[in-house]
XYZ file of C-alpha atoms in Angstrom:
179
model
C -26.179 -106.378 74.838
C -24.238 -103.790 72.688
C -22.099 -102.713 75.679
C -21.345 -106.132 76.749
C -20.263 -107.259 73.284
C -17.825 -104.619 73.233
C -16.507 -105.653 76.390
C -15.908 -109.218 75.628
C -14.411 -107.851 72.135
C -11.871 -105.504 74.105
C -11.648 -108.181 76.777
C -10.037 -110.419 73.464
C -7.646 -108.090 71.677
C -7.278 -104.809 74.494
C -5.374 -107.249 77.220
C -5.045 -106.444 79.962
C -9.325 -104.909 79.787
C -11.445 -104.877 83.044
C -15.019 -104.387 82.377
C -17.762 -104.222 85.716
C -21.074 -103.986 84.669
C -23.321 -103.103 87.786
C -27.226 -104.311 87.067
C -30.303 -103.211 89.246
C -31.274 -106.159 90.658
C -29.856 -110.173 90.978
C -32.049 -111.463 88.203
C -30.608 -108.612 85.599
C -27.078 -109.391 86.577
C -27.817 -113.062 86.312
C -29.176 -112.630 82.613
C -26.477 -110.187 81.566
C -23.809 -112.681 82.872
C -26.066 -115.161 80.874
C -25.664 -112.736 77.484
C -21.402 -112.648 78.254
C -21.443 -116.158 78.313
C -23.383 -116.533 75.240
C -20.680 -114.501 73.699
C -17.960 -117.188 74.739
C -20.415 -120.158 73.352
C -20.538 -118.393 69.587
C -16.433 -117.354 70.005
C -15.073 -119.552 66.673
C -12.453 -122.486 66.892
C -10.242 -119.536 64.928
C -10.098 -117.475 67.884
C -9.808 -120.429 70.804
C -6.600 -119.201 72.124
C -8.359 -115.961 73.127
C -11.096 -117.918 74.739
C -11.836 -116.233 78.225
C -12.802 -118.881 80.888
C -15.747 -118.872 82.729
C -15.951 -117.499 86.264
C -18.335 -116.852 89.009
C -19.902 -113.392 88.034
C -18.462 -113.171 84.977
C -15.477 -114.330 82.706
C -11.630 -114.180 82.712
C -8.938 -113.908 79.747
C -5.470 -115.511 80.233
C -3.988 -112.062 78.946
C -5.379 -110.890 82.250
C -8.592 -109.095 80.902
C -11.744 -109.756 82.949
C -15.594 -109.589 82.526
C -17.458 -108.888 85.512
C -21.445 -108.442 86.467
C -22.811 -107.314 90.161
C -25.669 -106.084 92.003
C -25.233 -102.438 92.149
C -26.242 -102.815 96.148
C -23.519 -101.615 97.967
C -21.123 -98.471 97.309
C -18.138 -100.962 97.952
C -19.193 -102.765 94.662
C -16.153 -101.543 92.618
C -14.103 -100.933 95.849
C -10.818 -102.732 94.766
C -10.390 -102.993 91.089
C -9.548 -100.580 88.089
C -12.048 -101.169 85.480
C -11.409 -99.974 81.997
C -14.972 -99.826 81.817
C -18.458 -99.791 83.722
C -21.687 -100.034 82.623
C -24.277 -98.545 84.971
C -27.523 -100.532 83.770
C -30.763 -99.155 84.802
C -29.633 -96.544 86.889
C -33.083 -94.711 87.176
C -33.829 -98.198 89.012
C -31.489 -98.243 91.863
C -33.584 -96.722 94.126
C -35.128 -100.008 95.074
C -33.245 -102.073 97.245
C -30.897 -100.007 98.716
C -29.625 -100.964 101.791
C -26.974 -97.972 103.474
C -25.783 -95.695 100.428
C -27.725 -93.939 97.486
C -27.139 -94.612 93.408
C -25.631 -91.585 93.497
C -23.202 -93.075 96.226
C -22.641 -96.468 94.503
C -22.234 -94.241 91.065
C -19.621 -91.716 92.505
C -17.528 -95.139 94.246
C -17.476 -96.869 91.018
C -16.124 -93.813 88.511
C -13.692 -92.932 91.226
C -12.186 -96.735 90.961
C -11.901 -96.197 87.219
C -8.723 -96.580 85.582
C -7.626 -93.253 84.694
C -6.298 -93.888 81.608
C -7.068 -93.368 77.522
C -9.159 -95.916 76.616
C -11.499 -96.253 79.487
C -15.181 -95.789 79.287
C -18.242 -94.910 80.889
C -22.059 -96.173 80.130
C -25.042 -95.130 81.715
C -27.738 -96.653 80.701
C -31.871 -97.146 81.401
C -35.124 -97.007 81.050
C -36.142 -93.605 82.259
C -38.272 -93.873 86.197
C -39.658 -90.288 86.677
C -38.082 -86.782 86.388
C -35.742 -87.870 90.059
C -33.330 -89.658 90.920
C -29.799 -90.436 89.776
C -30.415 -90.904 86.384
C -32.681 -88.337 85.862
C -29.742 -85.935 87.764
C -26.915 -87.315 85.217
C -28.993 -87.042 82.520
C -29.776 -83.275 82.701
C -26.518 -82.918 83.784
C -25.162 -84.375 80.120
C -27.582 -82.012 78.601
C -25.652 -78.929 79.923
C -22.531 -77.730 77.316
C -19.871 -78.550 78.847
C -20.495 -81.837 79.626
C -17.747 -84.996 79.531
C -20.979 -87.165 79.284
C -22.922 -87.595 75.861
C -26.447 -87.679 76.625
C -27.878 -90.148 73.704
C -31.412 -91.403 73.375
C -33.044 -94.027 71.677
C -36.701 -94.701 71.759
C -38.097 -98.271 72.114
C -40.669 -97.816 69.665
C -38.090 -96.781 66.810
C -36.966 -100.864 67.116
C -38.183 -103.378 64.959
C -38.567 -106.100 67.456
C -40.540 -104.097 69.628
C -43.138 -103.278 66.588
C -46.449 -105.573 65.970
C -47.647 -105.028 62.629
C -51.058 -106.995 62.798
C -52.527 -107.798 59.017
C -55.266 -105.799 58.243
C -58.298 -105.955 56.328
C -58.395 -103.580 53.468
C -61.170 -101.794 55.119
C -58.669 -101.871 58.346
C -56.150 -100.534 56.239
C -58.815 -97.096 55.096
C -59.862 -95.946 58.522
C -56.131 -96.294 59.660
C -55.069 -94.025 56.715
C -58.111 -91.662 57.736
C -56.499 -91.439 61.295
């Protein structure tokens, strides 16, 4: 959600911004689409004339910046366009579903159609699916000094939202102190 609220902000005031987010399966890249368009429902009346409009896999500015989500099926995905920026999301899912390349094909295709130009950006991101595999790869790969990627992790259990703090009894409360 982060990532594509920065891409509907550049989208606004970076014209002309191309952003291609590439999900891991149809139902992700229908919900992030969902989360862009959100976006353009809570724009305010101030900012109307910046308004992108609504199209079929994402959303287009009249300054010429665009908002894109796809199924990360197919190396050709990106085949065609410049983006400014592309989020890989859930890379260490690909695996599934692939039909005549590898992430690692699809992956290489897309960063090779990026702009090359200051300004652009990069995202990998994803819940982590064994020790193989392309994320795992570009992952221990950022690790290494050297590295033009940033390797950054943040737990799900550090998150508020994904805490349940059920009440406790005080006697509840003693043994849990005692553990």
């Amino acid at each position: 959600t982060l990532m594509q609220a920065l891409a509907f902000y550049w989208g606004c005031f970076r014209p002309p911004f191309r952003a291609l987010t590439l999900a891991h399966t149809s139902e992700s890249t229908t919900e992030i689409g969902r989360i862009a368009q959100d976006f353009l429902l809570a724009l305010p009346p101030v900012l109307a004339d910046l308004a992108p409009r609504p199209l079929r896999g994402g959303l287009t500015w009249p300054s010429g910046s665009s908002l894109r989500v796809a199924t990360q099926r197919s190396s050709d995905v990106a085949r065609g366009s410049s983006p400014s920026m592309i989020l890989f999301s859930e890379l260490g899912f690909w695996e599934k579903g692939r039909a005549n390349s590898s992430p690692e094909d699809t992956l290489q295709a897309a960063l090779a159609a990026m702009a090359k130009a200051p300004g652009t950006v990069a995202v990998i991101e994803s819940t982590a699916n064994g020790a193989t595999g392309a994320f795992a790869n570009r992952w221990n790969r950022a690790q290494l000094p050297g590295s033009q990627w940033v390797p950054l992790f943040f737990p799900w259990h550090t998150s508020d939202q994904d805490q349940y703090n059920p009440p406790m009894s005080p006697e509840d409360e003693d043994i849990f102190e005692k553990m």
